[in-house]
mmCIF file with all atom_site columns, C-alpha atoms in Angstrom:
data_model
loop_
_atom_site.group_PDB
_atom_site.id
_atom_site.type_symbol
_atom_site.label_atom_id
_atom_site.label_alt_id
_atom_site.label_comp_id
_atom_site.label_asym_id
_atom_site.label_entity_id
_atom_site.label_seq_id
_atom_site.pdbx_PDB_ins_code
_atom_site.Cartn_x
_atom_site.Cartn_y
_atom_site.Cartn_z
_atom_site.occupancy
_atom_site.B_iso_or_equiv
_atom_site.pdbx_formal_charge
_atom_site.auth_seq_id
_atom_site.auth_comp_id
_atom_site.auth_asym_id
_atom_site.auth_atom_id
_atom_site.pdbx_PDB_model_num
ATOM 1   C CA . MET A 1 1   ? 116.949 -114.349 -4.548  1.00 0.00 ? 1   MET A CA 1
ATOM 2   C CA . ALA A 1 2   ? 113.167 -114.309 -4.191  1.00 0.00 ? 2   ALA A CA 1
ATOM 3   C CA . LEU A 1 3   ? 111.328 -113.666 -7.407  1.00 0.00 ? 3   LEU A CA 1
ATOM 4   C CA . LEU A 1 4   ? 108.320 -111.410 -7.344  1.00 0.00 ? 4   LEU A CA 1
ATOM 5   C CA . LYS A 1 5   ? 105.079 -111.621 -9.217  1.00 0.00 ? 5   LYS A CA 1
ATOM 6   C CA . ILE A 1 6   ? 103.884 -108.484 -10.961 1.00 0.00 ? 6   ILE A CA 1
ATOM 7   C CA . TYR A 1 7   ? 100.240 -107.636 -11.444 1.00 0.00 ? 7   TYR A CA 1
ATOM 8   C CA . LYS A 1 8   ? 99.166  -105.181 -14.114 1.00 0.00 ? 8   LYS A CA 1
ATOM 9   C CA . GLU A 1 9   ? 96.312  -102.896 -13.179 1.00 0.00 ? 9   GLU A CA 1
ATOM 10  C CA . ALA A 1 10  ? 95.577  -100.161 -15.703 1.00 0.00 ? 10  ALA A CA 1
ATOM 11  C CA . ASP A 1 11  ? 99.022  -98.718  -16.465 1.00 0.00 ? 11  ASP A CA 1
ATOM 12  C CA . ASP A 1 12  ? 100.495 -99.445  -13.049 1.00 0.00 ? 12  ASP A CA 1
ATOM 13  C CA . PHE A 1 13  ? 102.494 -102.468 -11.998 1.00 0.00 ? 13  PHE A CA 1
ATOM 14  C CA . MET A 1 14  ? 102.173 -103.741 -8.450  1.00 0.00 ? 14  MET A CA 1
ATOM 15  C CA . VAL A 1 15  ? 104.561 -106.042 -6.660  1.00 0.00 ? 15  VAL A CA 1
ATOM 16  C CA . ALA A 1 16  ? 103.172 -109.279 -5.239  1.00 0.00 ? 16  ALA A CA 1
ATOM 17  C CA . LEU A 1 17  ? 104.735 -110.566 -2.041  1.00 0.00 ? 17  LEU A CA 1
ATOM 18  C CA . THR A 1 18  ? 106.322 -113.997 -2.053  1.00 0.00 ? 18  THR A CA 1
ATOM 19  C CA . GLN A 1 19  ? 105.633 -116.417 0.783   1.00 0.00 ? 19  GLN A CA 1
ATOM 20  C CA . ALA A 1 20  ? 109.161 -115.834 2.117   1.00 0.00 ? 20  ALA A CA 1
ATOM 21  C CA . MET A 1 21  ? 108.465 -112.098 2.296   1.00 0.00 ? 21  MET A CA 1
ATOM 22  C CA . LYS A 1 22  ? 105.139 -112.665 4.044   1.00 0.00 ? 22  LYS A CA 1
ATOM 23  C CA . ASP A 1 23  ? 106.782 -114.997 6.549   1.00 0.00 ? 23  ASP A CA 1
ATOM 24  C CA . MET A 1 24  ? 109.520 -112.484 7.325   1.00 0.00 ? 24  MET A CA 1
ATOM 25  C CA . ILE A 1 25  ? 107.036 -109.631 7.807   1.00 0.00 ? 25  ILE A CA 1
ATOM 26  C CA . GLY A 1 26  ? 105.047 -111.800 10.197  1.00 0.00 ? 26  GLY A CA 1
ATOM 27  C CA . ALA A 1 27  ? 108.049 -112.975 12.194  1.00 0.00 ? 27  ALA A CA 1
ATOM 28  C CA . GLN A 1 28  ? 110.194 -109.836 12.511  1.00 0.00 ? 28  GLN A CA 1
ATOM 29  C CA . LEU A 1 29  ? 109.830 -106.338 13.909  1.00 0.00 ? 29  LEU A CA 1
ATOM 30  C CA . ASN A 1 30  ? 109.215 -104.046 10.937  1.00 0.00 ? 30  ASN A CA 1
ATOM 31  C CA . PHE A 1 31  ? 110.315 -100.420 10.655  1.00 0.00 ? 31  PHE A CA 1
ATOM 32  C CA . LEU A 1 32  ? 108.341 -97.719  8.831   1.00 0.00 ? 32  LEU A CA 1
ATOM 33  C CA . SER A 1 33  ? 110.235 -94.864  7.204   1.00 0.00 ? 33  SER A CA 1
ATOM 34  C CA . THR A 1 34  ? 108.575 -91.642  6.055   1.00 0.00 ? 34  THR A CA 1
ATOM 35  C CA . ALA A 1 35  ? 109.616 -88.080  5.223   1.00 0.00 ? 35  ALA A CA 1
ATOM 36  C CA . ASP A 1 36  ? 107.960 -84.786  6.034   1.00 0.00 ? 36  ASP A CA 1
ATOM 37  C CA . GLU A 1 37  ? 107.146 -81.961  3.630   1.00 0.00 ? 37  GLU A CA 1
ATOM 38  C CA . ASP A 1 38  ? 110.750 -80.705  3.834   1.00 0.00 ? 38  ASP A CA 1
ATOM 39  C CA . GLY A 1 39  ? 112.241 -84.144  3.185   1.00 0.00 ? 39  GLY A CA 1
ATOM 40  C CA . ASN A 1 40  ? 113.298 -84.741  6.788   1.00 0.00 ? 40  ASN A CA 1
ATOM 41  C CA . PRO A 1 41  ? 113.378 -88.509  7.419   1.00 0.00 ? 41  PRO A CA 1
ATOM 42  C CA . GLN A 1 42  ? 111.599 -90.329  10.220  1.00 0.00 ? 42  GLN A CA 1
ATOM 43  C CA . VAL A 1 43  ? 111.804 -94.025  11.051  1.00 0.00 ? 43  VAL A CA 1
ATOM 44  C CA . GLY A 1 44  ? 110.230 -96.091  13.779  1.00 0.00 ? 44  GLY A CA 1
ATOM 45  C CA . PRO A 1 45  ? 109.147 -99.613  14.655  1.00 0.00 ? 45  PRO A CA 1
ATOM 46  C CA . LYS A 1 46  ? 105.626 -100.697 13.760  1.00 0.00 ? 46  LYS A CA 1
ATOM 47  C CA . GLY A 1 47  ? 104.763 -103.744 15.812  1.00 0.00 ? 47  GLY A CA 1
ATOM 48  C CA . THR A 1 48  ? 101.394 -104.023 14.084  1.00 0.00 ? 48  THR A CA 1
ATOM 49  C CA . MET A 1 49  ? 102.791 -104.087 10.522  1.00 0.00 ? 49  MET A CA 1
ATOM 50  C CA . ARG A 1 50  ? 101.426 -107.103 8.712   1.00 0.00 ? 50  ARG A CA 1
ATOM 51  C CA . VAL A 1 51  ? 100.449 -108.412 5.286   1.00 0.00 ? 51  VAL A CA 1
ATOM 52  C CA . PHE A 1 52  ? 97.069  -107.136 4.109   1.00 0.00 ? 52  PHE A CA 1
ATOM 53  C CA . ASP A 1 53  ? 97.034  -109.055 0.815   1.00 0.00 ? 53  ASP A CA 1
ATOM 54  C CA . ASP A 1 54  ? 99.513  -110.055 -1.896  1.00 0.00 ? 54  ASP A CA 1
ATOM 55  C CA . THR A 1 55  ? 100.210 -106.449 -2.898  1.00 0.00 ? 55  THR A CA 1
ATOM 56  C CA . HIS A 1 56  ? 99.661  -104.421 0.284   1.00 0.00 ? 56  HIS A CA 1
ATOM 57  C CA . LEU A 1 57  ? 100.871 -104.043 3.857   1.00 0.00 ? 57  LEU A CA 1
ATOM 58  C CA . ILE A 1 58  ? 98.772  -102.664 6.711   1.00 0.00 ? 58  ILE A CA 1
ATOM 59  C CA . TYR A 1 59  ? 99.491  -101.316 10.174  1.00 0.00 ? 59  TYR A CA 1
ATOM 60  C CA . ASN A 1 60  ? 97.543  -99.836  13.053  1.00 0.00 ? 60  ASN A CA 1
ATOM 61  C CA . GLU A 1 61  ? 98.292  -96.157  13.610  1.00 0.00 ? 61  GLU A CA 1
ATOM 62  C CA . GLN A 1 62  ? 98.264  -95.708  17.375  1.00 0.00 ? 62  GLN A CA 1
ATOM 63  C CA . THR A 1 63  ? 99.950  -92.374  18.111  1.00 0.00 ? 63  THR A CA 1
ATOM 64  C CA . GLY A 1 64  ? 98.967  -89.983  15.344  1.00 0.00 ? 64  GLY A CA 1
ATOM 65  C CA . LYS A 1 65  ? 102.375 -88.318  15.538  1.00 0.00 ? 65  LYS A CA 1
ATOM 66  C CA . GLN A 1 66  ? 105.201 -87.816  13.026  1.00 0.00 ? 66  GLN A CA 1
ATOM 67  C CA . ALA A 1 67  ? 104.758 -90.826  10.709  1.00 0.00 ? 67  ALA A CA 1
ATOM 68  C CA . TRP A 1 68  ? 101.000 -90.140  10.608  1.00 0.00 ? 68  TRP A CA 1
ATOM 69  C CA . HIS A 1 69  ? 101.662 -86.515  9.657   1.00 0.00 ? 69  HIS A CA 1
ATOM 70  C CA . ASN A 1 70  ? 104.255 -87.462  7.051   1.00 0.00 ? 70  ASN A CA 1
ATOM 71  C CA . LEU A 1 71  ? 102.019 -90.029  5.387   1.00 0.00 ? 71  LEU A CA 1
ATOM 72  C CA . HIS A 1 72  ? 99.286  -87.425  5.089   1.00 0.00 ? 72  HIS A CA 1
ATOM 73  C CA . VAL A 1 73  ? 101.566 -84.810  3.502   1.00 0.00 ? 73  VAL A CA 1
ATOM 74  C CA . ASN A 1 74  ? 103.303 -86.981  0.907   1.00 0.00 ? 74  ASN A CA 1
ATOM 75  C CA . GLY A 1 75  ? 101.887 -90.512  1.142   1.00 0.00 ? 75  GLY A CA 1
ATOM 76  C CA . LYS A 1 76  ? 105.224 -92.249  0.550   1.00 0.00 ? 76  LYS A CA 1
ATOM 77  C CA . ALA A 1 77  ? 106.473 -95.026  2.809   1.00 0.00 ? 77  ALA A CA 1
ATOM 78  C CA . ALA A 1 78  ? 109.235 -97.595  3.094   1.00 0.00 ? 78  ALA A CA 1
ATOM 79  C CA . VAL A 1 79  ? 109.023 -100.633 5.350   1.00 0.00 ? 79  VAL A CA 1
ATOM 80  C CA . ALA A 1 80  ? 112.168 -102.553 6.296   1.00 0.00 ? 80  ALA A CA 1
ATOM 81  C CA . THR A 1 81  ? 112.184 -106.055 7.724   1.00 0.00 ? 81  THR A CA 1
ATOM 82  C CA . VAL A 1 82  ? 115.306 -108.068 8.495   1.00 0.00 ? 82  VAL A CA 1
ATOM 83  C CA . ASP A 1 83  ? 116.034 -111.541 9.765   1.00 0.00 ? 83  ASP A CA 1
ATOM 84  C CA . HIS A 1 84  ? 119.290 -110.739 11.564  1.00 0.00 ? 84  HIS A CA 1
ATOM 85  C CA . ALA A 1 85  ? 120.245 -114.384 12.120  1.00 0.00 ? 85  ALA A CA 1
ATOM 86  C CA . ALA A 1 86  ? 119.860 -115.204 8.419   1.00 0.00 ? 86  ALA A CA 1
ATOM 87  C CA . LEU A 1 87  ? 121.403 -111.896 7.251   1.00 0.00 ? 87  LEU A CA 1
ATOM 88  C CA . LYS A 1 88  ? 118.467 -111.406 4.890   1.00 0.00 ? 88  LYS A CA 1
ATOM 89  C CA . GLY A 1 89  ? 115.839 -108.752 4.576   1.00 0.00 ? 89  GLY A CA 1
ATOM 90  C CA . PHE A 1 90  ? 113.660 -106.586 2.368   1.00 0.00 ? 90  PHE A CA 1
ATOM 91  C CA . ARG A 1 91  ? 112.775 -102.929 1.975   1.00 0.00 ? 91  ARG A CA 1
ATOM 92  C CA . PHE A 1 92  ? 109.265 -102.445 0.630   1.00 0.00 ? 92  PHE A CA 1
ATOM 93  C CA . GLU A 1 93  ? 108.712 -99.024  -0.918  1.00 0.00 ? 93  GLU A CA 1
ATOM 94  C CA . GLY A 1 94  ? 105.259 -97.789  -1.729  1.00 0.00 ? 94  GLY A CA 1
ATOM 95  C CA . HIS A 1 95  ? 102.480 -95.330  -1.156  1.00 0.00 ? 95  HIS A CA 1
ATOM 96  C CA . VAL A 1 96  ? 99.503  -95.051  1.146   1.00 0.00 ? 96  VAL A CA 1
ATOM 97  C CA . GLU A 1 97  ? 96.419  -96.375  -0.527  1.00 0.00 ? 97  GLU A CA 1
ATOM 98  C CA . GLY A 1 98  ? 94.055  -95.670  2.331   1.00 0.00 ? 98  GLY A CA 1
ATOM 99  C CA . PHE A 1 99  ? 93.549  -94.378  5.858   1.00 0.00 ? 99  PHE A CA 1
ATOM 100 C CA . HIS A 1 100 ? 90.684  -96.419  7.321   1.00 0.00 ? 100 HIS A CA 1
ATOM 101 C CA . ASP A 1 101 ? 88.888  -95.193  10.432  1.00 0.00 ? 101 ASP A CA 1
ATOM 102 C CA . ASP A 1 102 ? 85.260  -96.208  9.986   1.00 0.00 ? 102 ASP A CA 1
ATOM 103 C CA . ASP A 1 103 ? 84.971  -99.303  7.799   1.00 0.00 ? 103 ASP A CA 1
ATOM 104 C CA . GLN A 1 104 ? 85.496  -103.067 7.976   1.00 0.00 ? 104 GLN A CA 1
ATOM 105 C CA . ILE A 1 105 ? 89.257  -102.712 7.535   1.00 0.00 ? 105 ILE A CA 1
ATOM 106 C CA . TYR A 1 106 ? 89.290  -100.466 10.599  1.00 0.00 ? 106 TYR A CA 1
ATOM 107 C CA . GLN A 1 107 ? 87.093  -102.883 12.568  1.00 0.00 ? 107 GLN A CA 1
ATOM 108 C CA . ASP A 1 108 ? 89.415  -105.770 11.691  1.00 0.00 ? 108 ASP A CA 1
ATOM 109 C CA . SER A 1 109 ? 92.381  -103.688 12.898  1.00 0.00 ? 109 SER A CA 1
ATOM 110 C CA . VAL A 1 110 ? 90.614  -102.886 16.163  1.00 0.00 ? 110 VAL A CA 1
ATOM 111 C CA . LYS A 1 111 ? 90.009  -106.605 16.673  1.00 0.00 ? 111 LYS A CA 1
ATOM 112 C CA . PHE A 1 112 ? 93.681  -107.326 15.858  1.00 0.00 ? 112 PHE A CA 1
ATOM 113 C CA . ALA A 1 113 ? 94.740  -104.817 18.538  1.00 0.00 ? 113 ALA A CA 1
ATOM 114 C CA . GLU A 1 114 ? 92.258  -106.025 21.149  1.00 0.00 ? 114 GLU A CA 1
ATOM 115 C CA . GLU A 1 115 ? 93.301  -109.668 20.728  1.00 0.00 ? 115 GLU A CA 1
ATOM 116 C CA . ARG A 1 116 ? 96.904  -108.649 21.429  1.00 0.00 ? 116 ARG A CA 1
ATOM 117 C CA . HIS A 1 117 ? 96.121  -106.130 24.190  1.00 0.00 ? 117 HIS A CA 1
ATOM 118 C CA . LEU A 1 118 ? 97.581  -103.280 22.127  1.00 0.00 ? 118 LEU A CA 1
ATOM 119 C CA . PRO A 1 119 ? 96.747  -99.562  22.357  1.00 0.00 ? 119 PRO A CA 1
ATOM 120 C CA . ALA A 1 120 ? 93.653  -98.129  20.696  1.00 0.00 ? 120 ALA A CA 1
ATOM 121 C CA . VAL A 1 121 ? 93.676  -97.741  16.923  1.00 0.00 ? 121 VAL A CA 1
ATOM 122 C CA . ILE A 1 122 ? 93.382  -94.278  15.387  1.00 0.00 ? 122 ILE A CA 1
ATOM 123 C CA . ALA A 1 123 ? 93.233  -95.735  11.883  1.00 0.00 ? 123 ALA A CA 1
ATOM 124 C CA . ALA A 1 124 ? 94.385  -98.657  9.787   1.00 0.00 ? 124 ALA A CA 1
ATOM 125 C CA . VAL A 1 125 ? 96.905  -97.554  7.158   1.00 0.00 ? 125 VAL A CA 1
ATOM 126 C CA . VAL A 1 126 ? 97.128  -99.589  3.945   1.00 0.00 ? 126 VAL A CA 1
ATOM 127 C CA . ILE A 1 127 ? 100.357 -99.303  1.941   1.00 0.00 ? 127 ILE A CA 1
ATOM 128 C CA . ALA A 1 128 ? 100.532 -100.426 -1.705  1.00 0.00 ? 128 ALA A CA 1
ATOM 129 C CA . ILE A 1 129 ? 103.929 -101.941 -2.526  1.00 0.00 ? 129 ILE A CA 1
ATOM 130 C CA . ASP A 1 130 ? 105.608 -100.381 -5.564  1.00 0.00 ? 130 ASP A CA 1
ATOM 131 C CA . ARG A 1 131 ? 109.167 -101.768 -5.299  1.00 0.00 ? 131 ARG A CA 1
ATOM 132 C CA . VAL A 1 132 ? 111.144 -104.239 -3.225  1.00 0.00 ? 132 VAL A CA 1
ATOM 133 C CA . TYR A 1 133 ? 114.863 -103.976 -2.467  1.00 0.00 ? 133 TYR A CA 1
ATOM 134 C CA . LEU A 1 134 ? 117.036 -106.687 -0.967  1.00 0.00 ? 134 LEU A CA 1
ATOM 135 C CA . LEU A 1 135 ? 118.574 -106.028 2.437   1.00 0.00 ? 135 LEU A CA 1
ATOM 136 C CA . ASP A 1 136 ? 120.704 -109.176 2.372   1.00 0.00 ? 136 ASP A CA 1
ATOM 137 C CA . ALA A 1 137 ? 124.280 -109.050 3.614   1.00 0.00 ? 137 ALA A CA 1
ATOM 138 C CA . GLY A 1 138 ? 126.759 -109.237 0.771   1.00 0.00 ? 138 GLY A CA 1
ATOM 139 C CA . PRO A 1 139 ? 127.034 -108.004 -2.795  1.00 0.00 ? 139 PRO A CA 1
ATOM 140 C CA . HIS A 1 140 ? 123.264 -107.739 -3.409  1.00 0.00 ? 140 HIS A CA 1
ATOM 141 C CA . ALA A 1 141 ? 122.533 -105.502 -0.416  1.00 0.00 ? 141 ALA A CA 1
ATOM 142 C CA . GLY A 1 142 ? 120.328 -102.625 -1.538  1.00 0.00 ? 142 GLY A CA 1
ATOM 143 C CA . ASP A 1 143 ? 119.649 -104.093 -4.981  1.00 0.00 ? 143 ASP A CA 1
ATOM 144 C CA . LEU A 1 144 ? 116.218 -103.810 -6.517  1.00 0.00 ? 144 LEU A CA 1
ATOM 145 C CA . ASP A 1 145 ? 114.716 -107.284 -6.547  1.00 0.00 ? 145 ASP A CA 1
ATOM 146 C CA . GLU A 1 146 ? 115.154 -108.044 -10.243 1.00 0.00 ? 146 GLU A CA 1
ATOM 147 C CA . GLY A 1 147 ? 111.911 -110.001 -10.330 1.00 0.00 ? 147 GLY A CA 1
ATOM 148 C CA . VAL A 1 148 ? 110.131 -106.694 -10.832 1.00 0.00 ? 148 VAL A CA 1
ATOM 149 C CA . ALA A 1 149 ? 112.321 -105.567 -13.716 1.00 0.00 ? 149 ALA A CA 1
ATOM 150 C CA . LYS A 1 150 ? 111.704 -108.342 -16.215 1.00 0.00 ? 150 LYS A CA 1
ATOM 151 C CA . PRO A 1 151 ? 108.842 -107.564 -18.633 1.00 0.00 ? 151 PRO A CA 1
ATOM 152 C CA . THR A 1 152 ? 108.378 -111.295 -19.251 1.00 0.00 ? 152 THR A CA 1
ATOM 153 C CA . ASP A 1 153 ? 107.402 -111.708 -15.595 1.00 0.00 ? 153 ASP A CA 1
ATOM 154 C CA . HIS A 1 154 ? 104.424 -109.392 -16.024 1.00 0.00 ? 154 HIS A CA 1
ATOM 155 C CA . PHE A 1 155 ? 100.989 -110.899 -16.249 1.00 0.00 ? 155 PHE A CA 1
ATOM 156 C CA . THR A 1 156 ? 97.474  -109.563 -16.093 1.00 0.00 ? 156 THR A CA 1
ATOM 157 C CA . HIS A 1 157 ? 95.678  -109.761 -12.778 1.00 0.00 ? 157 HIS A CA 1
#
């Protein structure tokens, strides 16, 4: 089981991605899950999902449709990534920390899209990771990664 680092900022704890998590996000197709104002779920692939830094994910919003709407109305997101061959995966739950459409983060996302011949970018969406759950096959499927639950693992950023 991958252990997570926890950073303390003010009174909030943030999850830090392990290298194994970063590698899986970079190698697999990731799925973004959101819910609308009535709690109706929506899930879809995000081919541009990637690691922004040790505590955040980022993706290029390209359609401005349901997930975009949902993130604006409640700001909550879950990202699932799975290595099917290894029967391992993670669900990253968090909240939108920023919609970027006119700054350096946006410009970097435009460059990311252009280099890969992807559709135009409406905005870059940054998601802060609050919790990580295991999506491994077997008895730990769906368990909260216990690395976040141990107070002794906390340290000041």
